[in-house]
């Protein structure tokens, strides 16, 4: 399986890996980036992760990876570039299976219909089975396997806190795409200060967003964990929370894998693109009445209309009301 896209894409590929591992053999070989490889290395469906530095490695790296993948007869192109398809060809994969909309489709031996009305996890499974449309939601839910070290790192951050006595809500205010960052996380924490404690998850690059949340969180008890955990550590931390509130970004997929109910705030994008949260009980929030939504598949660099109302108009009180309904129910998977 070639999956050299973003973190969320790698997580959503795990149901495909599980399906392939169930079908036979002793596990799946995955070509992944240096960022996403550690997420997949502990997965029981994976036999081997071959890391591929596609940005900096050039031709020598391409040939190294192709050599490493020699012996695999089938390639599933979860990432659809012509380079990924060429890599599978160079590795000697006789069957190359990908989506009929991918840039590399002219190098495929089988082109699978890209169902834009399906969740992306289900789409990816459809690369391996024609029955993907009939599979139960639980089968297309991703999975991740944090290690004991990840658990210890989270223990240190939580510092003995009893999350069963008072709910812990994880907040993920970051996103690669600026227009997908809802500015209401701090106000949300302030509104829920009497009902829950909070932990902010994200990478080192999310520290400014975390500081902004803490600044607006008033008397809410907030722990900043950004930049302190690996990706699997972040998954472990999200797995300890009663609820995750996040943007349309990677943490929602970590939560889907860990079974943590999620509220995903959508602005310029929409759940119909196929990347919404999958943990049982999860909900989405967005300004449904805005006719300009969605305006970009990933989220534009800047609001093309200049007002950014899809995020500015989404009231923290409405997300807080949604959070209360989820916290009041015992919906943990
Ligand atoms: S055009 Fe609409 S959906 Fe797009 S960023 Fe602006 S407000 Fe949001």
mmCIF file of C-alpha atoms and ligand atoms in Angstrom:
data_model
loop_
_atom_site.group_PDB
_atom_site.id
_atom_site.type_symbol
_atom_site.label_atom_id
_atom_site.label_comp_id
_atom_site.label_asym_id
_atom_site.label_seq_id
_atom_site.Cartn_x
_atom_site.Cartn_y
_atom_site.Cartn_z
ATOM 1 C CA UNK A 1 0.000 0.000 0.000
ATOM 2 C CA UNK A 2 1.427 3.344 -1.036
ATOM 3 C CA UNK A 3 0.213 6.089 1.314
ATOM 4 C CA UNK A 4 2.452 9.134 1.302
ATOM 5 C CA UNK A 5 -0.205 11.769 2.043
ATOM 6 C CA UNK A 6 -1.027 13.585 5.245
ATOM 7 C CA UNK A 7 -1.472 12.214 8.760
ATOM 8 C CA UNK A 8 -5.249 11.912 8.486
ATOM 9 C CA UNK A 9 -4.990 10.000 5.206
ATOM 10 C CA UNK A 10 -2.548 7.556 6.790
ATOM 11 C CA UNK A 11 -4.927 6.918 9.699
ATOM 12 C CA UNK A 12 -7.875 6.438 7.333
ATOM 13 C CA UNK A 13 -5.862 3.837 5.416
ATOM 14 C CA UNK A 14 -5.794 1.451 8.393
ATOM 15 C CA UNK A 15 -9.154 -0.220 7.566
ATOM 16 C CA UNK A 16 -7.723 -1.043 4.108
ATOM 17 C CA UNK A 17 -4.617 -2.498 5.760
ATOM 18 C CA UNK A 18 -6.774 -4.597 8.072
ATOM 19 C CA UNK A 19 -8.859 -5.858 5.186
ATOM 20 C CA UNK A 20 -5.773 -6.857 3.193
ATOM 21 C CA UNK A 21 -4.192 -8.559 6.219
ATOM 22 C CA UNK A 22 -7.406 -10.520 6.821
ATOM 23 C CA UNK A 23 -7.438 -11.625 3.199
ATOM 24 C CA UNK A 24 -4.202 -13.537 3.673
ATOM 25 C CA UNK A 25 -0.461 -13.310 3.883
ATOM 26 C CA UNK A 26 1.561 -12.261 6.875
ATOM 27 C CA UNK A 27 0.819 -8.566 6.880
ATOM 28 C CA UNK A 28 0.980 -5.614 4.557
ATOM 29 C CA UNK A 29 3.972 -3.591 3.400
ATOM 30 C CA UNK A 30 3.294 0.141 3.481
ATOM 31 C CA UNK A 31 5.226 2.971 1.875
ATOM 32 C CA UNK A 32 4.717 6.025 4.078
ATOM 33 C CA UNK A 33 6.371 9.357 4.851
ATOM 34 C CA UNK A 34 8.754 9.909 7.734
ATOM 35 C CA UNK A 35 5.952 11.734 9.542
ATOM 36 C CA UNK A 36 3.329 9.022 9.205
ATOM 37 C CA UNK A 37 5.538 5.906 9.356
ATOM 38 C CA UNK A 38 5.627 5.816 13.203
ATOM 39 C CA UNK A 39 1.811 5.803 13.271
ATOM 40 C CA UNK A 40 1.653 2.642 11.198
ATOM 41 C CA UNK A 41 4.678 0.735 12.501
ATOM 42 C CA UNK A 42 2.841 -0.641 15.542
ATOM 43 C CA UNK A 43 -0.262 -1.679 13.606
ATOM 44 C CA UNK A 44 -0.773 -5.473 13.679
ATOM 45 C CA UNK A 45 -1.907 -5.507 10.025
ATOM 46 C CA UNK A 46 1.450 -4.074 8.950
ATOM 47 C CA UNK A 47 4.414 -6.304 8.200
ATOM 48 C CA UNK A 48 6.835 -3.573 7.213
ATOM 49 C CA UNK A 49 6.835 0.206 6.788
ATOM 50 C CA UNK A 50 9.139 1.571 4.112
ATOM 51 C CA UNK A 51 9.734 5.269 4.669
ATOM 52 C CA UNK A 52 9.870 7.482 1.614
ATOM 53 C CA UNK A 53 11.235 11.040 1.693
ATOM 54 C CA UNK A 54 9.479 12.145 -1.465
ATOM 55 C CA UNK A 55 10.206 15.843 -0.961
ATOM 56 C CA UNK A 56 13.966 15.784 -0.498
ATOM 57 C CA UNK A 57 15.254 12.378 -1.588
ATOM 58 C CA UNK A 58 15.159 12.811 -5.376
ATOM 59 C CA UNK A 59 15.875 9.949 -7.784
ATOM 60 C CA UNK A 60 18.189 8.084 -5.415
ATOM 61 C CA UNK A 61 15.469 7.896 -2.749
ATOM 62 C CA UNK A 62 12.890 6.844 -5.352
ATOM 63 C CA UNK A 63 15.121 3.953 -6.456
ATOM 64 C CA UNK A 64 15.943 2.957 -2.869
ATOM 65 C CA UNK A 65 12.255 2.693 -2.000
ATOM 66 C CA UNK A 66 11.443 0.852 -5.242
ATOM 67 C CA UNK A 67 14.202 -1.668 -4.450
ATOM 68 C CA UNK A 68 12.930 -2.091 -0.889
ATOM 69 C CA UNK A 69 9.434 -2.871 -2.181
ATOM 70 C CA UNK A 70 10.607 -5.472 -4.725
ATOM 71 C CA UNK A 71 8.827 -8.759 -4.297
ATOM 72 C CA UNK A 72 5.405 -7.218 -3.669
ATOM 73 C CA UNK A 73 3.187 -8.214 -6.582
ATOM 74 C CA UNK A 74 0.220 -5.970 -5.900
ATOM 75 C CA UNK A 75 0.241 -2.267 -5.150
ATOM 76 C CA UNK A 76 -2.719 -0.362 -3.755
ATOM 77 C CA UNK A 77 -2.306 3.307 -4.561
ATOM 78 C CA UNK A 78 -3.965 5.002 -1.607
ATOM 79 C CA UNK A 79 -2.043 8.112 -2.674
ATOM 80 C CA UNK A 80 -2.855 8.869 -6.260
ATOM 81 C CA UNK A 81 0.072 10.786 -7.764
ATOM 82 C CA UNK A 82 1.858 9.687 -10.925
ATOM 83 C CA UNK A 83 5.025 9.406 -8.826
ATOM 84 C CA UNK A 84 3.410 6.838 -6.499
ATOM 85 C CA UNK A 85 2.209 4.826 -9.490
ATOM 86 C CA UNK A 86 5.676 5.015 -11.076
ATOM 87 C CA UNK A 87 7.150 3.824 -7.791
ATOM 88 C CA UNK A 88 4.899 0.756 -7.810
ATOM 89 C CA UNK A 89 5.863 0.084 -11.436
ATOM 90 C CA UNK A 90 9.572 0.472 -10.648
ATOM 91 C CA UNK A 91 9.145 -1.934 -7.710
ATOM 92 C CA UNK A 92 7.882 -4.565 -10.141
ATOM 93 C CA UNK A 93 4.279 -4.665 -8.880
ATOM 94 C CA UNK A 94 2.349 -6.365 -11.668
ATOM 95 C CA UNK A 95 -1.034 -5.258 -10.323
ATOM 96 C CA UNK A 96 -1.436 -1.571 -9.602
ATOM 97 C CA UNK A 97 -4.818 -0.644 -8.193
ATOM 98 C CA UNK A 98 -5.993 2.907 -7.629
ATOM 99 C CA UNK A 99 -8.857 5.349 -8.135
ATOM 100 C CA UNK A 100 -10.142 6.318 -11.555
ATOM 101 C CA UNK A 101 -9.739 10.008 -10.694
ATOM 102 C CA UNK A 102 -6.066 9.834 -9.612
ATOM 103 C CA UNK A 103 -3.277 11.567 -11.522
ATOM 104 C CA UNK A 104 -1.405 8.283 -11.796
ATOM 105 C CA UNK A 105 -4.364 6.292 -13.204
ATOM 106 C CA UNK A 106 -2.768 5.818 -16.624
ATOM 107 C CA UNK A 107 -0.173 3.589 -14.929
ATOM 108 C CA UNK A 108 -2.747 1.474 -13.085
ATOM 109 C CA UNK A 109 -3.830 -2.002 -14.109
ATOM 110 C CA UNK A 110 -7.181 -1.591 -12.301
ATOM 111 C CA UNK A 111 -9.088 1.661 -11.824
ATOM 112 C CA UNK A 112 -11.646 1.734 -9.019
ATOM 113 C CA UNK A 113 -14.489 4.231 -9.084
ATOM 114 C CA UNK A 114 -13.838 7.114 -6.678
ATOM 115 C CA UNK A 115 -17.095 7.386 -4.745
ATOM 116 C CA UNK A 116 -17.324 11.007 -3.670
ATOM 117 C CA UNK A 117 -20.468 10.161 -1.679
ATOM 118 C CA UNK A 118 -18.554 7.790 0.646
ATOM 119 C CA UNK A 119 -16.347 8.398 3.638
ATOM 120 C CA UNK A 120 -12.700 8.303 2.597
ATOM 121 C CA UNK A 121 -12.010 5.283 4.826
ATOM 122 C CA UNK A 122 -14.686 3.330 2.947
ATOM 123 C CA UNK A 123 -13.345 4.613 -0.385
ATOM 124 C CA UNK A 124 -9.888 3.301 0.484
ATOM 125 C CA UNK A 125 -11.266 -0.123 1.436
ATOM 126 C CA UNK A 126 -13.019 -0.202 -1.957
ATOM 127 C CA UNK A 127 -9.567 -0.476 -3.565
ATOM 128 C CA UNK A 128 -9.472 -4.049 -2.232
ATOM 129 C CA UNK A 129 -13.085 -5.215 -2.244
ATOM 130 C CA UNK A 130 -16.163 -4.593 -4.365
ATOM 131 C CA UNK A 131 -18.229 -5.118 -1.204
ATOM 132 C CA UNK A 132 -16.931 -1.952 0.490
ATOM 133 C CA UNK A 133 -20.329 -0.256 0.172
ATOM 134 C CA UNK A 134 -22.023 -2.936 2.259
ATOM 135 C CA UNK A 135 -19.474 -3.085 5.081
ATOM 136 C CA UNK A 136 -20.608 -2.113 8.555
ATOM 137 C CA UNK A 137 -19.455 1.303 9.826
ATOM 138 C CA UNK A 138 -17.419 -0.442 12.532
ATOM 139 C CA UNK A 139 -15.346 -2.195 9.861
ATOM 140 C CA UNK A 140 -14.333 1.031 8.171
ATOM 141 C CA UNK A 141 -13.386 2.736 11.437
ATOM 142 C CA UNK A 142 -9.606 3.264 11.647
ATOM 143 C CA UNK A 143 -7.420 1.837 14.397
ATOM 144 C CA UNK A 144 -4.096 2.782 15.985
ATOM 145 C CA UNK A 145 -1.898 1.078 18.550
ATOM 146 C CA UNK A 146 -0.017 3.396 20.926
ATOM 147 C CA UNK A 147 2.845 1.807 22.864
ATOM 148 C CA UNK A 148 3.587 1.609 26.585
ATOM 149 C CA UNK A 149 6.004 4.511 26.135
ATOM 150 C CA UNK A 150 3.169 6.570 24.659
ATOM 151 C CA UNK A 151 0.998 5.677 27.664
ATOM 152 C CA UNK A 152 3.783 6.678 30.054
ATOM 153 C CA UNK A 153 4.257 10.009 28.292
ATOM 154 C CA UNK A 154 0.532 10.693 28.647
ATOM 155 C CA UNK A 155 0.593 9.640 32.320
ATOM 156 C CA UNK A 156 3.286 12.256 32.905
ATOM 157 C CA UNK A 157 1.194 14.977 31.265
ATOM 158 C CA UNK A 158 -1.965 14.068 33.166
ATOM 159 C CA UNK A 159 0.032 13.854 36.392
ATOM 160 C CA UNK A 160 -2.260 11.461 38.245
ATOM 161 C CA UNK A 161 -5.486 13.182 37.261
ATOM 162 C CA UNK A 162 -8.575 10.983 37.660
ATOM 163 C CA UNK A 163 -10.374 11.381 34.334
ATOM 164 C CA UNK A 164 -13.267 9.248 35.560
ATOM 165 C CA UNK A 165 -14.039 11.725 38.362
ATOM 166 C CA UNK A 166 -14.218 14.795 36.123
ATOM 167 C CA UNK A 167 -14.423 14.649 32.326
ATOM 168 C CA UNK A 168 -11.347 15.536 30.332
ATOM 169 C CA UNK A 169 -12.058 17.323 27.051
ATOM 170 C CA UNK A 170 -9.304 17.398 24.443
ATOM 171 C CA UNK A 171 -9.137 20.502 22.257
ATOM 172 C CA UNK A 172 -7.252 20.555 18.956
ATOM 173 C CA UNK A 173 -7.232 24.155 17.727
ATOM 174 C CA UNK A 174 -4.621 23.703 14.985
ATOM 175 C CA UNK A 175 -4.807 22.958 11.275
ATOM 176 C CA UNK A 176 -2.332 23.181 8.419
ATOM 177 C CA UNK A 177 -4.859 25.375 6.621
ATOM 178 C CA UNK A 178 -5.368 28.668 8.410
ATOM 179 C CA UNK A 179 -8.996 29.171 7.359
ATOM 180 C CA UNK A 180 -9.940 25.849 8.990
ATOM 181 C CA UNK A 181 -8.911 27.053 12.455
ATOM 182 C CA UNK A 182 -12.020 27.932 14.435
ATOM 183 C CA UNK A 183 -11.232 30.863 16.767
ATOM 184 C CA UNK A 184 -13.728 29.799 19.460
ATOM 185 C CA UNK A 185 -11.832 27.106 21.411
ATOM 186 C CA UNK A 186 -10.830 29.388 24.288
ATOM 187 C CA UNK A 187 -14.365 30.720 24.715
ATOM 188 C CA UNK A 188 -15.677 27.155 24.572
ATOM 189 C CA UNK A 189 -13.383 26.127 27.448
ATOM 190 C CA UNK A 190 -14.526 29.162 29.459
ATOM 191 C CA UNK A 191 -18.174 28.181 28.960
ATOM 192 C CA UNK A 192 -17.533 24.596 30.102
ATOM 193 C CA UNK A 193 -15.134 25.481 32.936
ATOM 194 C CA UNK A 194 -17.459 24.095 35.634
ATOM 195 C CA UNK A 195 -18.091 20.835 33.832
ATOM 196 C CA UNK A 196 -14.738 19.598 32.546
ATOM 197 C CA UNK A 197 -10.964 19.927 32.462
ATOM 198 C CA UNK A 198 -9.185 20.532 29.182
ATOM 199 C CA UNK A 199 -6.040 19.421 27.445
ATOM 200 C CA UNK A 200 -4.784 20.977 24.212
ATOM 201 C CA UNK A 201 -3.342 18.522 21.700
ATOM 202 C CA UNK A 202 -1.249 19.246 18.643
ATOM 203 C CA UNK A 203 2.273 19.474 17.317
ATOM 204 C CA UNK A 204 4.949 21.999 18.191
ATOM 205 C CA UNK A 205 3.620 24.210 15.389
ATOM 206 C CA UNK A 206 0.312 24.542 17.225
ATOM 207 C CA UNK A 207 1.798 26.273 20.278
ATOM 208 C CA UNK A 208 0.578 29.739 19.208
ATOM 209 C CA UNK A 209 -2.950 28.409 18.730
ATOM 210 C CA UNK A 210 -2.706 26.751 22.167
ATOM 211 C CA UNK A 211 -1.564 29.987 23.791
ATOM 212 C CA UNK A 212 -4.542 31.775 22.271
ATOM 213 C CA UNK A 213 -6.901 29.151 23.700
ATOM 214 C CA UNK A 214 -5.364 29.454 27.170
ATOM 215 C CA UNK A 215 -5.642 33.263 26.966
ATOM 216 C CA UNK A 216 -9.412 33.114 26.339
ATOM 217 C CA UNK A 217 -10.203 30.149 28.569
ATOM 218 C CA UNK A 218 -10.719 32.348 31.650
ATOM 219 C CA UNK A 219 -10.801 30.140 34.783
ATOM 220 C CA UNK A 220 -11.005 26.813 32.923
ATOM 221 C CA UNK A 221 -8.334 24.306 33.917
ATOM 222 C CA UNK A 222 -6.288 23.854 30.746
ATOM 223 C CA UNK A 223 -3.166 21.732 30.192
ATOM 224 C CA UNK A 224 -1.111 22.465 27.115
ATOM 225 C CA UNK A 225 0.266 19.234 25.605
ATOM 226 C CA UNK A 226 1.181 20.635 22.183
ATOM 227 C CA UNK A 227 4.638 19.569 21.036
ATOM 228 C CA UNK A 228 5.058 17.161 23.961
ATOM 229 C CA UNK A 229 3.881 13.909 22.407
ATOM 230 C CA UNK A 230 4.470 11.751 19.360
ATOM 231 C CA UNK A 231 1.533 11.183 17.029
ATOM 232 C CA UNK A 232 0.743 7.894 18.752
ATOM 233 C CA UNK A 233 1.131 9.663 22.093
ATOM 234 C CA UNK A 234 -1.429 12.230 20.942
ATOM 235 C CA UNK A 235 -3.724 9.366 19.956
ATOM 236 C CA UNK A 236 -3.267 7.875 23.427
ATOM 237 C CA UNK A 237 -4.080 11.208 25.068
ATOM 238 C CA UNK A 238 -7.170 11.706 22.917
ATOM 239 C CA UNK A 239 -8.148 8.141 23.803
ATOM 240 C CA UNK A 240 -8.160 9.089 27.509
ATOM 241 C CA UNK A 241 -10.488 12.054 26.903
ATOM 242 C CA UNK A 242 -14.265 11.901 27.163
ATOM 243 C CA UNK A 243 -14.595 14.162 24.133
ATOM 244 C CA UNK A 244 -12.459 15.805 21.466
ATOM 245 C CA UNK A 245 -13.380 19.148 19.925
ATOM 246 C CA UNK A 246 -11.317 19.910 16.841
ATOM 247 C CA UNK A 247 -11.190 21.445 13.390
ATOM 248 C CA UNK A 248 -11.415 19.437 10.175
ATOM 249 C CA UNK A 249 -7.885 18.134 10.680
ATOM 250 C CA UNK A 250 -5.824 15.093 11.700
ATOM 251 C CA UNK A 251 -6.844 14.853 15.399
ATOM 252 C CA UNK A 252 -10.412 13.882 14.459
ATOM 253 C CA UNK A 253 -8.993 10.817 12.712
ATOM 254 C CA UNK A 254 -6.855 9.946 15.742
ATOM 255 C CA UNK A 255 -10.066 10.149 17.775
ATOM 256 C CA UNK A 256 -11.902 7.946 15.278
ATOM 257 C CA UNK A 257 -9.152 5.354 15.735
ATOM 258 C CA UNK A 258 -9.292 5.585 19.537
ATOM 259 C CA UNK A 259 -13.110 5.609 19.776
ATOM 260 C CA UNK A 260 -13.323 9.053 21.358
ATOM 261 C CA UNK A 261 -16.557 10.950 20.585
ATOM 262 C CA UNK A 262 -15.708 14.027 18.594
ATOM 263 C CA UNK A 263 -17.191 17.369 17.647
ATOM 264 C CA UNK A 264 -15.529 18.521 14.441
ATOM 265 C CA UNK A 265 -15.968 22.173 13.506
ATOM 266 C CA UNK A 266 -16.227 22.618 9.751
ATOM 267 C CA UNK A 267 -15.771 26.029 8.105
ATOM 268 C CA UNK A 268 -14.746 26.253 4.440
ATOM 269 C CA UNK A 269 -14.955 22.461 4.107
ATOM 270 C CA UNK A 270 -17.881 20.114 4.811
ATOM 271 C CA UNK A 271 -18.273 16.554 6.149
ATOM 272 C CA UNK A 272 -19.641 15.484 2.750
ATOM 273 C CA UNK A 273 -16.087 15.544 1.386
ATOM 274 C CA UNK A 274 -15.694 12.243 3.218
ATOM 275 C CA UNK A 275 -13.391 13.147 6.098
ATOM 276 C CA UNK A 276 -15.738 13.515 9.068
ATOM 277 C CA UNK A 277 -15.286 11.867 12.492
ATOM 278 C CA UNK A 278 -16.133 8.150 12.774
ATOM 279 C CA UNK A 279 -16.111 7.421 16.518
ATOM 280 C CA UNK A 280 -19.602 6.467 17.759
ATOM 281 C CA UNK A 281 -21.595 9.457 18.984
ATOM 282 C CA UNK A 282 -19.538 12.000 17.061
ATOM 283 C CA UNK A 283 -21.136 15.168 15.714
ATOM 284 C CA UNK A 284 -20.171 18.002 13.416
ATOM 285 C CA UNK A 285 -20.733 21.745 13.710
ATOM 286 C CA UNK A 286 -20.831 24.296 10.917
ATOM 287 C CA UNK A 287 -22.644 27.386 9.649
ATOM 288 C CA UNK A 288 -25.183 25.544 7.515
ATOM 289 C CA UNK A 289 -26.899 28.697 6.279
ATOM 290 C CA UNK A 290 -23.850 30.150 4.491
ATOM 291 C CA UNK A 291 -24.221 29.744 0.735
ATOM 292 C CA UNK A 292 -20.458 30.139 0.150
ATOM 293 C CA UNK A 293 -19.720 26.855 1.941
ATOM 294 C CA UNK A 294 -17.826 24.804 0.921
ATOM 295 C CA UNK A 295 -15.398 27.003 -0.977
ATOM 296 C CA UNK A 296 -12.311 24.784 -1.195
ATOM 297 C CA UNK A 297 -11.472 21.106 -0.908
ATOM 298 C CA UNK A 298 -8.722 21.731 1.684
ATOM 299 C CA UNK A 299 -9.547 25.219 2.967
ATOM 300 C CA UNK A 300 -8.257 28.327 1.167
ATOM 301 C CA UNK A 301 -5.259 30.314 2.391
ATOM 302 C CA UNK A 302 -7.568 33.265 2.932
ATOM 303 C CA UNK A 303 -11.323 33.674 2.778
ATOM 304 C CA UNK A 304 -12.014 34.621 -0.864
ATOM 305 C CA UNK A 305 -14.884 36.830 0.329
ATOM 306 C CA UNK A 306 -12.811 38.476 3.027
ATOM 307 C CA UNK A 307 -15.291 37.993 5.909
ATOM 308 C CA UNK A 308 -14.508 34.390 6.997
ATOM 309 C CA UNK A 309 -18.017 34.110 8.391
ATOM 310 C CA UNK A 310 -18.010 30.304 8.220
ATOM 311 C CA UNK A 311 -15.760 30.342 11.292
ATOM 312 C CA UNK A 312 -16.352 33.762 12.817
ATOM 313 C CA UNK A 313 -20.137 33.285 13.026
ATOM 314 C CA UNK A 314 -20.006 29.865 14.648
ATOM 315 C CA UNK A 315 -20.895 30.665 18.264
ATOM 316 C CA UNK A 316 -18.957 28.939 21.073
ATOM 317 C CA UNK A 317 -22.275 28.644 22.933
ATOM 318 C CA UNK A 318 -23.710 26.387 20.219
ATOM 319 C CA UNK A 319 -20.643 24.116 20.301
ATOM 320 C CA UNK A 320 -20.784 24.124 24.116
ATOM 321 C CA UNK A 321 -24.430 22.989 23.979
ATOM 322 C CA UNK A 322 -23.416 20.163 21.661
ATOM 323 C CA UNK A 323 -20.533 19.235 23.972
ATOM 324 C CA UNK A 324 -22.859 19.068 26.966
ATOM 325 C CA UNK A 325 -25.151 16.618 25.209
ATOM 326 C CA UNK A 326 -22.166 14.375 24.425
ATOM 327 C CA UNK A 327 -20.653 14.655 27.907
ATOM 328 C CA UNK A 328 -24.000 13.816 29.485
ATOM 329 C CA UNK A 329 -24.238 10.550 27.581
ATOM 330 C CA UNK A 330 -22.198 7.439 28.086
ATOM 331 C CA UNK A 331 -21.225 7.002 24.454
ATOM 332 C CA UNK A 332 -17.637 5.857 24.709
ATOM 333 C CA UNK A 333 -16.876 3.097 22.251
HETATM 334 S S1 LIG B 1 -15.877 31.908 1.258
HETATM 335 FE FE1 LIG B 1 -17.312 31.252 2.831
HETATM 336 S S2 LIG B 1 -16.734 29.134 3.238
HETATM 337 FE FE2 LIG B 1 -15.001 30.078 2.174
HETATM 338 S S3 LIG B 1 -13.640 30.834 3.799
HETATM 339 FE FE3 LIG B 1 -14.994 32.512 3.229
HETATM 340 S S4 LIG B 1 -16.724 32.377 4.672
HETATM 341 FE FE4 LIG B 1 -15.635 30.421 4.709
#
